[in-house]
């Protein structure tokens, strides 16, 4: 009898508890969803800040460096390593050609020249920005360079240049005497090539003479002197290659260059650019073929040369010499100067304009 009464009591409690348990479950779900009931909204919390992603790109490395160092790293273009590769590759060509048949290139020399390419490309960019600091302020693409933007003074950049050249000299002194003299001779080109855009429509030729000096230096570092039958055609082919890629690159700045009085092959060739590029490509391939003959190369060399020719032909057929959306719209020179000046100034905090008096509201016009 007692057991039956206990069972009936337990069943009644379960019936009474079910609605309460359902209400409690709904309350728990509401709390989990962020609402504590009417009149008690859960304070809104903004999205969690994104964690800084670690990357191995050159730009990510520069951005993760200590803030005081970043303007100097950008000055030497460490965040844009393509220029370092363009300086380094001609060195690897000559070092590879100078290797004994059946042997790999000298890895010590490759690493030494790689370090030198980073330093000398940085020194060249520093010299270029020191010469062009007034011009860079007038071009939107270059107005944020460290010297033009005022992040680094001319004196600071000069001291930094001295440090880069001192380290590069240490690299050069690791080579033989012939190569030391040959490398020192390139310094005149490094200093003067940024000025060529002021006086000639062929500054890309001066750049080619400078950037491909490693085609001579790499061979002499291995062999002790230059074999002119190999080094000169290799040097010439590198110059033709530079004329190809830097003419294409110059087309993005041709409108700004014309406005501020600078010259380039893009302005010289105009609509005939593709014909000139074709001529440079043929000359490059011809010189590389002569290098192969004089150095006794075999089928793999000429197979690679055929692939290079196919790439150049495809590039010339598909490249567009029209300015892209990255470029500025046609501006008067005064507008370009004012844009460059504004780019160097810190942006003021946005401030809402005060409302006009009620008597004038009807006469005001909406600002664009």
PDB file of N, CA and C in Angstrom, residues 179-266:
ATOM      1  N   UNK A 179      88.400  40.668 -60.044  1.00  0.00           N
ATOM      2  CA  UNK A 179      86.973  40.881 -59.793  1.00  0.00           C
ATOM      3  C   UNK A 179      86.732  42.069 -58.878  1.00  0.00           C
ATOM      4  N   UNK A 180      87.638  42.326 -57.952  1.00  0.00           N
ATOM      5  CA  UNK A 180      87.495  43.499 -57.081  1.00  0.00           C
ATOM      6  C   UNK A 180      87.531  44.778 -57.915  1.00  0.00           C
ATOM      7  N   UNK A 181      88.492  44.844 -58.839  1.00  0.00           N
ATOM      8  CA  UNK A 181      88.577  46.032 -59.700  1.00  0.00           C
ATOM      9  C   UNK A 181      87.368  46.130 -60.619  1.00  0.00           C
ATOM     10  N   UNK A 182      86.938  44.993 -61.149  1.00  0.00           N
ATOM     11  CA  UNK A 182      85.787  44.995 -62.050  1.00  0.00           C
ATOM     12  C   UNK A 182      84.513  45.397 -61.303  1.00  0.00           C
ATOM     13  N   UNK A 183      84.339  44.895 -60.090  1.00  0.00           N
ATOM     14  CA  UNK A 183      83.159  45.257 -59.307  1.00  0.00           C
ATOM     15  C   UNK A 183      83.161  46.713 -58.904  1.00  0.00           C
ATOM     16  N   UNK A 184      84.323  47.249 -58.541  1.00  0.00           N
ATOM     17  CA  UNK A 184      84.406  48.661 -58.161  1.00  0.00           C
ATOM     18  C   UNK A 184      84.062  49.568 -59.336  1.00  0.00           C
ATOM     19  N   UNK A 185      84.358  49.111 -60.563  1.00  0.00           N
ATOM     20  CA  UNK A 185      84.067  49.935 -61.743  1.00  0.00           C
ATOM     21  C   UNK A 185      82.573  50.126 -61.960  1.00  0.00           C
ATOM     22  N   UNK A 186      81.769  49.227 -61.414  1.00  0.00           N
ATOM     23  CA  UNK A 186      80.318  49.344 -61.612  1.00  0.00           C
ATOM     24  C   UNK A 186      79.696  50.437 -60.755  1.00  0.00           C
ATOM     25  N   UNK A 187      80.422  50.930 -59.765  1.00  0.00           N
ATOM     26  CA  UNK A 187      79.843  51.916 -58.850  1.00  0.00           C
ATOM     27  C   UNK A 187      79.451  53.194 -59.578  1.00  0.00           C
ATOM     28  N   UNK A 188      80.195  53.559 -60.606  1.00  0.00           N
ATOM     29  CA  UNK A 188      79.848  54.757 -61.378  1.00  0.00           C
ATOM     30  C   UNK A 188      78.484  54.604 -62.032  1.00  0.00           C
ATOM     31  N   UNK A 189      78.197  53.413 -62.569  1.00  0.00           N
ATOM     32  CA  UNK A 189      76.883  53.162 -63.171  1.00  0.00           C
ATOM     33  C   UNK A 189      75.785  53.202 -62.112  1.00  0.00           C
ATOM     34  N   UNK A 190      76.053  52.637 -60.948  1.00  0.00           N
ATOM     35  CA  UNK A 190      75.051  52.599 -59.879  1.00  0.00           C
ATOM     36  C   UNK A 190      74.659  54.013 -59.461  1.00  0.00           C
ATOM     37  N   UNK A 191      75.635  54.910 -59.420  1.00  0.00           N
ATOM     38  CA  UNK A 191      75.371  56.276 -58.971  1.00  0.00           C
ATOM     39  C   UNK A 191      74.664  57.103 -60.034  1.00  0.00           C
ATOM     40  N   UNK A 192      75.017  56.892 -61.308  1.00  0.00           N
ATOM     41  CA  UNK A 192      74.537  57.793 -62.358  1.00  0.00           C
ATOM     42  C   UNK A 192      73.286  57.316 -63.087  1.00  0.00           C
ATOM     43  N   UNK A 193      72.977  56.016 -63.044  1.00  0.00           N
ATOM     44  CA  UNK A 193      71.844  55.592 -63.875  1.00  0.00           C
ATOM     45  C   UNK A 193      70.515  56.223 -63.462  1.00  0.00           C
ATOM     46  N   UNK A 194      70.259  56.554 -62.163  1.00  0.00           N
ATOM     47  CA  UNK A 194      68.991  57.222 -61.871  1.00  0.00           C
ATOM     48  C   UNK A 194      68.844  58.592 -62.541  1.00  0.00           C
ATOM     49  N   UNK A 195      69.952  59.205 -62.952  1.00  0.00           N
ATOM     50  CA  UNK A 195      69.886  60.525 -63.593  1.00  0.00           C
ATOM     51  C   UNK A 195      69.535  60.449 -65.071  1.00  0.00           C
ATOM     52  N   UNK A 196      69.643  59.274 -65.673  1.00  0.00           N
ATOM     53  CA  UNK A 196      69.481  59.155 -67.123  1.00  0.00           C
ATOM     54  C   UNK A 196      68.071  59.514 -67.591  1.00  0.00           C
ATOM     55  N   UNK A 197      67.081  59.293 -66.740  1.00  0.00           N
ATOM     56  CA  UNK A 197      65.705  59.601 -67.143  1.00  0.00           C
ATOM     57  C   UNK A 197      65.481  61.100 -67.323  1.00  0.00           C
ATOM     58  N   UNK A 198      66.401  61.913 -66.840  1.00  0.00           N
ATOM     59  CA  UNK A 198      66.290  63.351 -67.016  1.00  0.00           C
ATOM     60  C   UNK A 198      66.866  63.827 -68.350  1.00  0.00           C
ATOM     61  N   UNK A 199      67.786  63.044 -68.933  1.00  0.00           N
ATOM     62  CA  UNK A 199      68.527  63.558 -70.084  1.00  0.00           C
ATOM     63  C   UNK A 199      68.353  62.723 -71.346  1.00  0.00           C
ATOM     64  N   UNK A 200      67.796  61.524 -71.256  1.00  0.00           N
ATOM     65  CA  UNK A 200      67.686  60.685 -72.446  1.00  0.00           C
ATOM     66  C   UNK A 200      66.411  59.858 -72.389  1.00  0.00           C
ATOM     67  N   UNK A 201      65.915  59.497 -73.563  1.00  0.00           N
ATOM     68  CA  UNK A 201      64.762  58.603 -73.646  1.00  0.00           C
ATOM     69  C   UNK A 201      65.171  57.138 -73.493  1.00  0.00           C
ATOM     70  N   UNK A 202      66.442  56.870 -73.198  1.00  0.00           N
ATOM     71  CA  UNK A 202      66.927  55.507 -73.065  1.00  0.00           C
ATOM     72  C   UNK A 202      67.462  55.232 -71.649  1.00  0.00           C
ATOM     73  N   UNK A 203      66.751  55.600 -70.600  1.00  0.00           N
ATOM     74  CA  UNK A 203      67.253  55.269 -69.254  1.00  0.00           C
ATOM     75  C   UNK A 203      67.252  53.765 -68.999  1.00  0.00           C
ATOM     76  N   UNK A 204      66.378  53.034 -69.702  1.00  0.00           N
ATOM     77  CA  UNK A 204      66.361  51.582 -69.553  1.00  0.00           C
ATOM     78  C   UNK A 204      67.665  50.951 -70.045  1.00  0.00           C
ATOM     79  N   UNK A 205      68.314  51.579 -71.004  1.00  0.00           N
ATOM     80  CA  UNK A 205      69.619  51.086 -71.452  1.00  0.00           C
ATOM     81  C   UNK A 205      70.651  51.257 -70.342  1.00  0.00           C
ATOM     82  N   UNK A 206      70.631  52.400 -69.667  1.00  0.00           N
ATOM     83  CA  UNK A 206      71.547  52.609 -68.539  1.00  0.00           C
ATOM     84  C   UNK A 206      71.265  51.612 -67.422  1.00  0.00           C
ATOM     85  N   UNK A 207      69.985  51.320 -67.191  1.00  0.00           N
ATOM     86  CA  UNK A 207      69.643  50.319 -66.188  1.00  0.00           C
ATOM     87  C   UNK A 207      70.181  48.951 -66.586  1.00  0.00           C
ATOM     88  N   UNK A 208      70.082  48.611 -67.884  1.00  0.00           N
ATOM     89  CA  UNK A 208      70.594  47.329 -68.346  1.00  0.00           C
ATOM     90  C   UNK A 208      72.093  47.215 -68.175  1.00  0.00           C
ATOM     91  N   UNK A 209      72.817  48.285 -68.464  1.00  0.00           N
ATOM     92  CA  UNK A 209      74.270  48.274 -68.271  1.00  0.00           C
ATOM     93  C   UNK A 209      74.627  48.047 -66.803  1.00  0.00           C
ATOM     94  N   UNK A 210      73.784  48.569 -65.903  1.00  0.00           N
ATOM     95  CA  UNK A 210      74.057  48.454 -64.471  1.00  0.00           C
ATOM     96  C   UNK A 210      73.641  47.100 -63.920  1.00  0.00           C
ATOM     97  N   UNK A 211      72.416  46.683 -64.214  1.00  0.00           N
ATOM     98  CA  UNK A 211      71.857  45.487 -63.599  1.00  0.00           C
ATOM     99  C   UNK A 211      72.505  44.206 -64.097  1.00  0.00           C
ATOM    100  N   UNK A 212      73.147  44.223 -65.246  1.00  0.00           N
ATOM    101  CA  UNK A 212      73.714  42.996 -65.805  1.00  0.00           C
ATOM    102  C   UNK A 212      75.229  42.921 -65.658  1.00  0.00           C
ATOM    103  N   UNK A 213      75.779  43.786 -64.816  1.00  0.00           N
ATOM    104  CA  UNK A 213      77.226  43.756 -64.592  1.00  0.00           C
ATOM    105  C   UNK A 213      77.666  42.412 -64.008  1.00  0.00           C
ATOM    106  N   UNK A 214      76.774  41.767 -63.310  1.00  0.00           N
ATOM    107  CA  UNK A 214      77.094  40.460 -62.743  1.00  0.00           C
ATOM    108  C   UNK A 214      77.394  39.400 -63.785  1.00  0.00           C
ATOM    109  N   UNK A 215      76.932  39.593 -65.020  1.00  0.00           N
ATOM    110  CA  UNK A 215      77.269  38.648 -66.087  1.00  0.00           C
ATOM    111  C   UNK A 215      78.767  38.641 -66.361  1.00  0.00           C
ATOM    112  N   UNK A 216      79.427  39.764 -66.123  1.00  0.00           N
ATOM    113  CA  UNK A 216      80.881  39.837 -66.251  1.00  0.00           C
ATOM    114  C   UNK A 216      81.559  39.391 -64.955  1.00  0.00           C
ATOM    115  N   UNK A 217      81.013  39.843 -63.843  1.00  0.00           N
ATOM    116  CA  UNK A 217      81.666  39.628 -62.555  1.00  0.00           C
ATOM    117  C   UNK A 217      81.615  38.168 -62.121  1.00  0.00           C
ATOM    118  N   UNK A 218      80.515  37.489 -62.393  1.00  0.00           N
ATOM    119  CA  UNK A 218      80.397  36.096 -61.978  1.00  0.00           C
ATOM    120  C   UNK A 218      81.435  35.199 -62.634  1.00  0.00           C
ATOM    121  N   UNK A 219      81.643  35.408 -63.936  1.00  0.00           N
ATOM    122  CA  UNK A 219      82.636  34.611 -64.650  1.00  0.00           C
ATOM    123  C   UNK A 219      84.042  34.885 -64.114  1.00  0.00           C
ATOM    124  N   UNK A 220      84.367  36.153 -63.924  1.00  0.00           N
ATOM    125  CA  UNK A 220      85.718  36.488 -63.454  1.00  0.00           C
ATOM    126  C   UNK A 220      85.955  35.988 -62.036  1.00  0.00           C
ATOM    127  N   UNK A 221      84.900  35.931 -61.208  1.00  0.00           N
ATOM    128  CA  UNK A 221      85.063  35.430 -59.850  1.00  0.00           C
ATOM    129  C   UNK A 221      85.438  33.949 -59.843  1.00  0.00           C
ATOM    130  N   UNK A 222      85.005  33.199 -60.858  1.00  0.00           N
ATOM    131  CA  UNK A 222      85.317  31.776 -60.945  1.00  0.00           C
ATOM    132  C   UNK A 222      86.630  31.541 -61.691  1.00  0.00           C
ATOM    133  N   UNK A 223      86.793  32.225 -62.816  1.00  0.00           N
ATOM    134  CA  UNK A 223      87.922  31.944 -63.700  1.00  0.00           C
ATOM    135  C   UNK A 223      89.129  32.854 -63.463  1.00  0.00           C
ATOM    136  N   UNK A 224      88.931  33.973 -62.799  1.00  0.00           N
ATOM    137  CA  UNK A 224      90.042  34.887 -62.564  1.00  0.00           C
ATOM    138  C   UNK A 224      90.127  36.025 -63.560  1.00  0.00           C
ATOM    139  N   UNK A 225      89.396  35.941 -64.650  1.00  0.00           N
ATOM    140  CA  UNK A 225      89.343  37.012 -65.656  1.00  0.00           C
ATOM    141  C   UNK A 225      88.138  36.739 -66.555  1.00  0.00           C
ATOM    142  N   UNK A 226      87.853  37.668 -67.451  1.00  0.00           N
ATOM    143  CA  UNK A 226      86.697  37.540 -68.340  1.00  0.00           C
ATOM    144  C   UNK A 226      87.115  36.953 -69.682  1.00  0.00           C
ATOM    145  N   UNK A 227      86.379  35.959 -70.143  1.00  0.00           N
ATOM    146  CA  UNK A 227      86.498  35.464 -71.507  1.00  0.00           C
ATOM    147  C   UNK A 227      85.519  36.279 -72.354  1.00  0.00           C
ATOM    148  N   UNK A 228      86.042  37.228 -73.131  1.00  0.00           N
ATOM    149  CA  UNK A 228      85.174  38.173 -73.831  1.00  0.00           C
ATOM    150  C   UNK A 228      84.272  37.495 -74.845  1.00  0.00           C
ATOM    151  N   UNK A 229      84.690  36.360 -75.405  1.00  0.00           N
ATOM    152  CA  UNK A 229      83.851  35.668 -76.381  1.00  0.00           C
ATOM    153  C   UNK A 229      82.580  35.116 -75.739  1.00  0.00           C
ATOM    154  N   UNK A 230      82.588  34.955 -74.424  1.00  0.00           N
ATOM    155  CA  UNK A 230      81.410  34.462 -73.702  1.00  0.00           C
ATOM    156  C   UNK A 230      80.759  35.579 -72.891  1.00  0.00           C
ATOM    157  N   UNK A 231      81.559  36.336 -72.179  1.00  0.00           N
ATOM    158  CA  UNK A 231      81.019  37.333 -71.251  1.00  0.00           C
ATOM    159  C   UNK A 231      80.330  38.493 -71.970  1.00  0.00           C
ATOM    160  N   UNK A 232      80.906  38.964 -73.067  1.00  0.00           N
ATOM    161  CA  UNK A 232      80.289  40.100 -73.766  1.00  0.00           C
ATOM    162  C   UNK A 232      78.935  39.737 -74.379  1.00  0.00           C
ATOM    163  N   UNK A 233      78.787  38.606 -75.102  1.00  0.00           N
ATOM    164  CA  UNK A 233      77.438  38.255 -75.582  1.00  0.00           C
ATOM    165  C   UNK A 233      76.446  38.028 -74.443  1.00  0.00           C
ATOM    166  N   UNK A 234      76.932  37.463 -73.322  1.00  0.00           N
ATOM    167  CA  UNK A 234      76.041  37.250 -72.186  1.00  0.00           C
ATOM    168  C   UNK A 234      75.598  38.583 -71.594  1.00  0.00           C
ATOM    169  N   UNK A 235      76.520  39.500 -71.465  1.00  0.00           N
ATOM    170  CA  UNK A 235      76.212  40.843 -70.967  1.00  0.00           C
ATOM    171  C   UNK A 235      75.235  41.549 -71.900  1.00  0.00           C
ATOM    172  N   UNK A 236      75.457  41.438 -73.188  1.00  0.00           N
ATOM    173  CA  UNK A 236      74.576  42.072 -74.171  1.00  0.00           C
ATOM    174  C   UNK A 236      73.164  41.475 -74.098  1.00  0.00           C
ATOM    175  N   UNK A 237      73.070  40.155 -73.955  1.00  0.00           N
ATOM    176  CA  UNK A 237      71.743  39.531 -73.879  1.00  0.00           C
ATOM    177  C   UNK A 237      71.000  40.000 -72.635  1.00  0.00           C
ATOM    178  N   UNK A 238      71.726  40.178 -71.530  1.00  0.00           N
ATOM    179  CA  UNK A 238      71.082  40.700 -70.326  1.00  0.00           C
ATOM    180  C   UNK A 238      70.572  42.115 -70.514  1.00  0.00           C
ATOM    181  N   UNK A 239      71.332  42.929 -71.231  1.00  0.00           N
ATOM    182  CA  UNK A 239      70.889  44.300 -71.503  1.00  0.00           C
ATOM    183  C   UNK A 239      69.609  44.295 -72.329  1.00  0.00           C
ATOM    184  N   UNK A 240      69.548  43.416 -73.337  1.00  0.00           N
ATOM    185  CA  UNK A 240      68.331  43.311 -74.149  1.00  0.00           C
ATOM    186  C   UNK A 240      67.148  42.860 -73.298  1.00  0.00           C
ATOM    187  N   UNK A 241      67.395  41.940 -72.388  1.00  0.00           N
ATOM    188  CA  UNK A 241      66.336  41.469 -71.497  1.00  0.00           C
ATOM    189  C   UNK A 241      65.828  42.606 -70.617  1.00  0.00           C
ATOM    190  N   UNK A 242      66.728  43.417 -70.093  1.00  0.00           N
ATOM    191  CA  UNK A 242      66.329  44.558 -69.267  1.00  0.00           C
ATOM    192  C   UNK A 242      65.510  45.551 -70.072  1.00  0.00           C
ATOM    193  N   UNK A 243      65.907  45.802 -71.317  1.00  0.00           N
ATOM    194  CA  UNK A 243      65.130  46.712 -72.166  1.00  0.00           C
ATOM    195  C   UNK A 243      63.712  46.188 -72.376  1.00  0.00           C
ATOM    196  N   UNK A 244      63.558  44.867 -72.420  1.00  0.00           N
ATOM    197  CA  UNK A 244      62.224  44.299 -72.601  1.00  0.00           C
ATOM    198  C   UNK A 244      61.369  44.539 -71.369  1.00  0.00           C
ATOM    199  N   UNK A 245      61.841  44.050 -70.202  1.00  0.00           N
ATOM    200  CA  UNK A 245      60.961  44.106 -69.031  1.00  0.00           C
ATOM    201  C   UNK A 245      60.797  45.518 -68.499  1.00  0.00           C
ATOM    202  N   UNK A 246      61.826  46.366 -68.601  1.00  0.00           N
ATOM    203  CA  UNK A 246      61.671  47.699 -68.019  1.00  0.00           C
ATOM    204  C   UNK A 246      60.925  48.643 -68.950  1.00  0.00           C
ATOM    205  N   UNK A 247      60.938  48.372 -70.240  1.00  0.00           N
ATOM    206  CA  UNK A 247      60.077  49.154 -71.138  1.00  0.00           C
ATOM    207  C   UNK A 247      58.618  48.863 -70.848  1.00  0.00           C
ATOM    208  N   UNK A 248      58.289  47.582 -70.653  1.00  0.00           N
ATOM    209  CA  UNK A 248      56.915  47.230 -70.295  1.00  0.00           C
ATOM    210  C   UNK A 248      56.527  47.902 -68.981  1.00  0.00           C
ATOM    211  N   UNK A 249      57.427  47.846 -68.013  1.00  0.00           N
ATOM    212  CA  UNK A 249      57.160  48.450 -66.707  1.00  0.00           C
ATOM    213  C   UNK A 249      57.000  49.963 -66.820  1.00  0.00           C
ATOM    214  N   UNK A 250      57.769  50.591 -67.705  1.00  0.00           N
ATOM    215  CA  UNK A 250      57.732  52.054 -67.820  1.00  0.00           C
ATOM    216  C   UNK A 250      56.408  52.560 -68.361  1.00  0.00           C
ATOM    217  N   UNK A 251      55.648  51.710 -69.027  1.00  0.00           N
ATOM    218  CA  UNK A 251      54.371  52.167 -69.585  1.00  0.00           C
ATOM    219  C   UNK A 251      53.372  52.549 -68.497  1.00  0.00           C
ATOM    220  N   UNK A 252      53.519  52.006 -67.281  1.00  0.00           N
ATOM    221  CA  UNK A 252      52.565  52.367 -66.239  1.00  0.00           C
ATOM    222  C   UNK A 252      52.773  53.786 -65.736  1.00  0.00           C
ATOM    223  N   UNK A 253      53.962  54.347 -65.944  1.00  0.00           N
ATOM    224  CA  UNK A 253      54.245  55.699 -65.458  1.00  0.00           C
ATOM    225  C   UNK A 253      54.370  56.718 -66.586  1.00  0.00           C
ATOM    226  N   UNK A 254      54.061  56.337 -67.810  1.00  0.00           N
ATOM    227  CA  UNK A 254      54.374  57.230 -68.923  1.00  0.00           C
ATOM    228  C   UNK A 254      53.581  58.535 -68.861  1.00  0.00           C
ATOM    229  N   UNK A 255      52.356  58.504 -68.360  1.00  0.00           N
ATOM    230  CA  UNK A 255      51.585  59.744 -68.279  1.00  0.00           C
ATOM    231  C   UNK A 255      52.181  60.682 -67.232  1.00  0.00           C
ATOM    232  N   UNK A 256      52.518  60.134 -66.078  1.00  0.00           N
ATOM    233  CA  UNK A 256      53.144  60.949 -65.037  1.00  0.00           C
ATOM    234  C   UNK A 256      54.507  61.453 -65.489  1.00  0.00           C
ATOM    235  N   UNK A 257      55.288  60.571 -66.160  1.00  0.00           N
ATOM    236  CA  UNK A 257      56.610  60.983 -66.630  1.00  0.00           C
ATOM    237  C   UNK A 257      56.508  62.156 -67.598  1.00  0.00           C
ATOM    238  N   UNK A 258      55.518  62.101 -68.492  1.00  0.00           N
ATOM    239  CA  UNK A 258      55.356  63.190 -69.451  1.00  0.00           C
ATOM    240  C   UNK A 258      54.981  64.502 -68.753  1.00  0.00           C
ATOM    241  N   UNK A 259      54.176  64.397 -67.698  1.00  0.00           N
ATOM    242  CA  UNK A 259      53.743  65.599 -66.997  1.00  0.00           C
ATOM    243  C   UNK A 259      54.883  66.273 -66.241  1.00  0.00           C
ATOM    244  N   UNK A 260      55.765  65.486 -65.651  1.00  0.00           N
ATOM    245  CA  UNK A 260      56.814  66.077 -64.819  1.00  0.00           C
ATOM    246  C   UNK A 260      58.151  66.170 -65.539  1.00  0.00           C
ATOM    247  N   UNK A 261      58.185  65.814 -66.835  1.00  0.00           N
ATOM    248  CA  UNK A 261      59.367  66.050 -67.640  1.00  0.00           C
ATOM    249  C   UNK A 261      60.421  64.963 -67.614  1.00  0.00           C
ATOM    250  N   UNK A 262      60.054  63.722 -67.226  1.00  0.00           N
ATOM    251  CA  UNK A 262      60.992  62.605 -67.273  1.00  0.00           C
ATOM    252  C   UNK A 262      60.835  61.843 -68.577  1.00  0.00           C
ATOM    253  N   UNK A 263      61.871  61.081 -68.935  1.00  0.00           N
ATOM    254  CA  UNK A 263      61.895  60.378 -70.217  1.00  0.00           C
ATOM    255  C   UNK A 263      62.004  58.870 -69.978  1.00  0.00           C
ATOM    256  N   UNK A 264      61.589  58.107 -70.976  1.00  0.00           N
ATOM    257  CA  UNK A 264      61.675  56.647 -70.901  1.00  0.00           C
ATOM    258  C   UNK A 264      61.510  56.079 -72.295  1.00  0.00           C
ATOM    259  N   UNK A 265      61.870  54.806 -72.448  1.00  0.00           N
ATOM    260  CA  UNK A 265      61.657  54.139 -73.734  1.00  0.00           C
ATOM    261  C   UNK A 265      60.166  53.987 -74.032  1.00  0.00           C
ATOM    262  N   UNK A 266      59.335  53.930 -73.000  1.00  0.00           N
ATOM    263  CA  UNK A 266      57.888  53.859 -73.241  1.00  0.00           C
ATOM    264  C   UNK A 266      57.404  55.098 -73.977  1.00  0.00           C
TER     265      UNK A 266
END
